[in-house]
Coordinates of C-alpha atoms and ligand atoms in Angstrom, one line a residue:
M22 CA 92.4 60.0 102.5
L23 CA 89.3 59.9 100.7
N24 CA 86.3 58.4 102.7
V25 CA 84.2 56.6 99.8
V26 CA 80.5 55.3 100.8
V27 CA 79.3 53.0 98.4
L28 CA 75.7 52.4 97.8
V29 CA 74.6 48.6 96.3
S30 CA 71.3 46.8 95.5
G31 CA 72.6 43.6 94.3
G32 CA 75.4 41.5 94.0
G33 CA 78.1 43.6 94.5
T34 CA 80.7 42.7 91.8
N35 CA 81.6 46.5 91.4
L36 CA 82.1 46.8 95.1
Q37 CA 84.4 43.6 95.2
A38 CA 86.3 45.2 92.5
I39 CA 86.9 48.6 94.9
I40 CA 87.8 46.4 97.6
D41 CA 90.2 44.5 95.8
A42 CA 91.8 47.8 94.2
V43 CA 92.2 49.3 97.5
D44 CA 93.5 46.4 99.4
S45 CA 96.0 45.9 95.8
G46 CA 97.0 49.6 95.5
V47 CA 95.1 50.2 92.5
I48 CA 93.1 52.4 94.3
T49 CA 95.1 54.9 96.3
N50 CA 94.7 57.5 99.2
T51 CA 91.1 55.8 99.9
K52 CA 89.1 54.0 102.7
I53 CA 85.8 52.6 102.2
A54 CA 83.6 53.8 105.2
G55 CA 80.5 51.9 104.7
V56 CA 78.5 50.4 102.5
I57 CA 74.5 50.8 102.3
S58 CA 71.9 48.3 100.5
N59 CA 68.4 48.9 100.3
N60 CA 68.1 45.1 99.8
K61 CA 68.9 43.1 102.9
N62 CA 69.6 40.5 100.4
A63 CA 72.1 42.0 98.4
Y64 CA 75.4 39.6 98.5
A65 CA 77.0 43.1 98.4
L66 CA 76.4 42.9 102.0
E67 CA 77.9 39.7 102.6
R68 CA 80.7 40.8 100.9
A69 CA 81.2 44.4 102.7
E70 CA 81.2 42.3 105.9
K71 CA 83.6 39.7 105.0
H72 CA 86.1 42.4 104.9
G73 CA 84.9 44.4 108.0
I74 CA 83.5 47.4 106.4
P75 CA 80.5 48.9 108.5
N76 CA 77.3 47.8 106.4
Q77 CA 73.7 48.3 106.6
C78 CA 70.2 48.1 104.8
I79 CA 68.0 51.0 104.3
S80 CA 64.9 50.0 102.2
P81 CA 61.8 52.2 101.3
K82 CA 59.7 49.1 102.0
D83 CA 60.3 49.8 105.7
Y84 CA 59.1 52.6 105.9
E85 CA 55.8 55.0 105.7
S86 CA 56.5 56.8 103.1
R87 CA 59.4 57.6 100.4
E88 CA 59.6 61.1 102.6
I89 CA 60.5 59.4 105.4
F90 CA 62.4 56.7 103.8
N91 CA 64.8 59.4 102.0
Q92 CA 65.7 61.2 105.0
E93 CA 66.3 58.2 106.7
F94 CA 68.7 57.6 103.8
M95 CA 70.3 60.7 103.8
K96 CA 70.9 60.6 107.5
A97 CA 72.8 57.3 107.4
V98 CA 74.9 58.5 104.1
D99 CA 75.7 61.7 106.3
A100 CA 76.8 60.0 109.3
L101 CA 79.4 58.3 107.4
Q102 CA 80.9 61.5 106.2
P103 CA 81.6 60.4 102.6
D104 CA 84.0 62.7 100.5
L105 CA 82.9 60.3 97.8
I106 CA 79.6 58.4 97.0
V107 CA 79.9 55.3 94.6
L108 CA 76.8 53.9 93.2
A109 CA 77.9 50.5 92.5
G110 CA 74.4 49.0 90.9
F111 CA 72.3 51.2 93.2
L112 CA 68.7 50.9 91.9
V113 CA 66.9 53.3 94.1
V114 CA 65.8 57.2 93.2
I115 CA 68.4 59.5 94.8
P116 CA 66.9 62.0 96.6
A117 CA 67.1 66.0 95.1
E118 CA 68.6 66.9 98.2
M119 CA 71.3 64.7 98.6
I120 CA 72.1 65.2 94.7
A121 CA 72.6 68.9 95.4
K122 CA 74.6 68.1 98.7
Y123 CA 77.1 65.8 97.0
R124 CA 77.5 67.4 93.6
N125 CA 80.5 66.2 92.2
R126 CA 81.2 63.7 95.0
M127 CA 78.4 61.2 93.7
I128 CA 80.0 58.7 90.9
N129 CA 77.5 55.7 89.1
I130 CA 78.7 53.3 87.2
H131 CA 76.5 52.4 84.3
P132 CA 77.1 49.4 82.3
S133 CA 76.8 51.1 78.4
L134 CA 78.7 53.7 76.7
I135 CA 76.3 56.3 77.5
P136 CA 74.5 58.5 75.8
A137 CA 73.2 54.8 74.3
F138 CA 70.8 52.5 76.8
C139 CA 70.9 54.6 79.1
G140 CA 67.9 56.6 81.0
T141 CA 64.8 55.3 82.7
G142 CA 64.3 51.7 82.5
F143 CA 67.9 51.1 81.3
Y144 CA 69.6 49.3 84.5
G145 CA 71.0 46.0 84.8
L146 CA 70.4 42.7 82.4
K147 CA 68.2 45.2 80.1
V148 CA 70.8 47.4 79.0
H149 CA 72.4 44.4 77.7
E150 CA 68.9 43.1 76.1
K151 CA 68.7 46.2 74.6
A152 CA 71.9 46.5 72.9
L153 CA 71.9 42.6 71.7
E154 CA 67.8 43.5 69.9
R155 CA 69.5 46.6 68.4
G156 CA 72.1 44.6 66.9
V157 CA 75.3 47.0 68.2
K158 CA 78.6 45.7 67.6
V159 CA 80.8 47.7 70.2
V160 CA 79.1 48.2 73.7
G161 CA 80.5 48.9 77.1
A162 CA 80.5 51.0 80.0
T163 CA 80.8 54.2 81.8
V164 CA 81.3 56.3 85.0
H165 CA 80.0 59.8 85.1
F166 CA 78.9 62.2 88.1
V167 CA 75.6 62.1 89.4
D168 CA 73.4 64.9 88.2
E169 CA 69.2 65.4 88.5
G170 CA 69.1 63.8 85.3
T171 CA 68.9 59.8 84.7
D172 CA 72.6 59.0 83.5
T173 CA 73.2 62.7 82.1
G174 CA 75.8 63.9 84.5
P175 CA 79.6 64.5 83.5
I176 CA 81.3 61.3 82.0
I177 CA 84.9 60.7 83.5
L178 CA 85.6 57.2 81.7
Q179 CA 84.4 55.2 79.3
K180 CA 85.5 51.8 77.9
A181 CA 83.9 49.6 75.0
V182 CA 83.5 46.3 75.0
E183 CA 83.3 44.1 71.6
V184 CA 79.8 42.1 71.3
E185 CA 80.5 38.4 69.8
Q186 CA 78.3 36.0 67.8
G187 CA 76.2 34.2 69.7
D188 CA 76.2 36.3 72.6
T189 CA 73.1 35.9 75.3
P190 CA 72.6 39.2 77.9
E191 CA 74.3 37.3 80.4
V192 CA 77.3 36.3 78.3
L193 CA 77.6 39.9 77.2
Q194 CA 77.0 41.4 80.6
R195 CA 79.8 39.8 82.3
R196 CA 82.1 40.3 79.7
V197 CA 81.3 44.4 80.3
M198 CA 81.9 43.7 83.9
E199 CA 85.3 42.2 83.5
Q200 CA 86.5 44.4 80.6
A201 CA 85.0 47.4 81.4
E202 CA 83.0 47.9 84.7
W203 CA 85.3 46.6 87.1
K204 CA 88.5 48.3 85.5
I205 CA 86.8 52.0 85.2
L206 CA 85.3 52.5 88.5
P207 CA 88.3 51.3 90.8
H208 CA 90.2 53.8 88.5
A209 CA 88.1 56.5 88.4
I210 CA 87.9 56.5 92.3
D211 CA 91.7 56.5 92.1
L212 CA 91.9 59.6 89.8
I213 CA 88.9 61.2 92.3
A214 CA 91.3 60.3 95.3
N215 CA 94.0 61.8 94.0
G216 CA 92.9 65.2 92.6
K217 CA 92.9 64.2 89.1
V218 CA 89.4 65.1 87.8
T219 CA 88.3 69.1 87.6
V220 CA 84.6 69.4 86.2
K221 CA 83.7 72.8 84.4
D222 CA 80.4 73.5 82.9
G223 CA 78.7 70.2 83.5
K224 CA 82.0 68.8 82.0
I225 CA 85.2 66.8 82.5
S226 CA 87.5 69.8 82.1
A227 CA 91.1 68.0 83.2
I228 CA 91.8 64.8 83.9
D229 CA 95.3 63.9 84.8
V230 CA 96.0 60.9 82.6
T231 CA 98.4 58.9 85.0
S232 CA 97.0 57.4 87.7
A233 CA 98.7 56.1 91.0
S234 CA 98.8 52.8 90.0
G235 CA 100.4 53.9 86.4
E236 CA 97.6 53.4 84.0
T237 CA 96.3 56.1 81.7
A238 CA 92.4 57.4 81.9
S239 CA 92.6 56.8 78.1
Y240 CA 92.1 53.1 78.0
F241 CA 92.2 53.3 74.0
S242 CA 95.9 54.3 73.8
K243 CA 96.9 51.6 76.1
A244 CA 94.3 49.0 75.1
K245 CA 95.5 45.3 73.5
G246 CA 95.0 45.8 70.0
I247 CA 94.3 49.2 69.5
I248 CA 96.6 51.5 67.3
P249 CA 96.2 55.3 66.8
K250 CA 96.1 55.8 63.1
M251 CA 95.9 58.3 60.3
I252 CA 92.3 59.0 59.1
S253 CA 91.1 61.4 56.9
G254 CA 94.0 63.7 58.2
Q255 CA 93.2 63.2 61.5
T256 CA 94.7 60.6 64.2
T257 CA 92.2 57.7 65.6
N258 CA 92.6 55.1 67.5
V259 CA 91.5 51.8 65.6
D260 CA 91.1 48.2 67.5
A261 CA 93.1 46.2 65.2
A262 CA 90.9 43.5 65.6
S263 CA 87.6 45.0 64.8
G264 CA 88.2 47.7 63.0
A265 CA 86.1 50.1 65.5
T266 CA 87.3 53.4 65.8
Y267 CA 87.5 56.0 68.7
S268 CA 88.0 59.0 69.1
S269 CA 91.1 60.4 71.6
N270 CA 88.6 60.5 74.4
G271 CA 87.5 56.8 74.0
I272 CA 83.7 58.1 72.5
I273 CA 83.3 55.2 69.3
T274 CA 83.6 57.2 66.3
A275 CA 83.1 54.7 63.6
V276 CA 83.0 50.6 63.4
R277 CA 84.4 49.1 60.0
N278 CA 82.1 46.4 58.1
Ligands
LIG13 C1 76.1 46.3 86.9 O1 76.4 46.0 86.1 C2 76.1 48.2 87.2 O2 76.9 48.6 85.8 C3 74.5 48.3 86.7 O3 74.3 47.0 87.9 C4 75.1 45.8 87.8 C5 75.4 45.5 89.4 O4 76.3 44.6 89.7 N1 74.1 49.4 87.4 C6 72.8 50.0 86.4 O5 72.2 49.4 85.6 C7 72.5 51.3 86.7 N2 72.0 52.0 86.1 P1 76.7 44.1 91.0 O6 75.9 44.6 92.0 O7 77.4 43.0 90.9 O8 78.2 45.4 90.8

């Protein structure tokens, strides 16, 4: 049984997706041991409370220095004995000591197709504002292991989402959550819980594509409207509606005009 600790800062819709997936059996072999927020007003804490999940707030504001906060924060996380830490919209910098201790045992959901629209300053709604400013046609979300950089760790799953005419950052954010984040985050936890993700040399070297829920890790092969086609002698996954093309591991390779 994988003991999972979820770290949150805000509304907690990703936490809710995890709770629902555990309840419905989409995530197997997993227990949510606790939820920690840096923000006492985070609705995520209420979501945890409603489901009887131990929850607490540990805020940097309540400590004299960042060092003391980091120590208390790490103590609280360690006390829950996590096998996996999930950053589900957690907006606090993780102490280096904790990253080292939980290497390849801490994952993050980011609301873009990394390496686009990620790194320092790219979080929450800002990511979607920047994507619309740039005029990209395809956005998405990424689940990755956490390393010392910002959004630089090994990528586990990605899922693409189309930008639509007239999108506002809020509308796009919601679509990315619904179509990508709330699916790939639970799926990644289920894959890890069942020993199906292996990291080697900073990359996912093996991912057993069939999760306990019967979904495949490569969403593109099963996603509606996305079909493999031969392009320049290579098999490419093509979205029938948009013409966007993806490589076999889900990375966007081209978009038809
Ligand atoms: C989510 O969109 C998540 O991807 C993003 O914050 C939001 C939290 O929403 N995370 C980041 O931007 C991290 N760089 P939630 O509290 O409703 O799950």
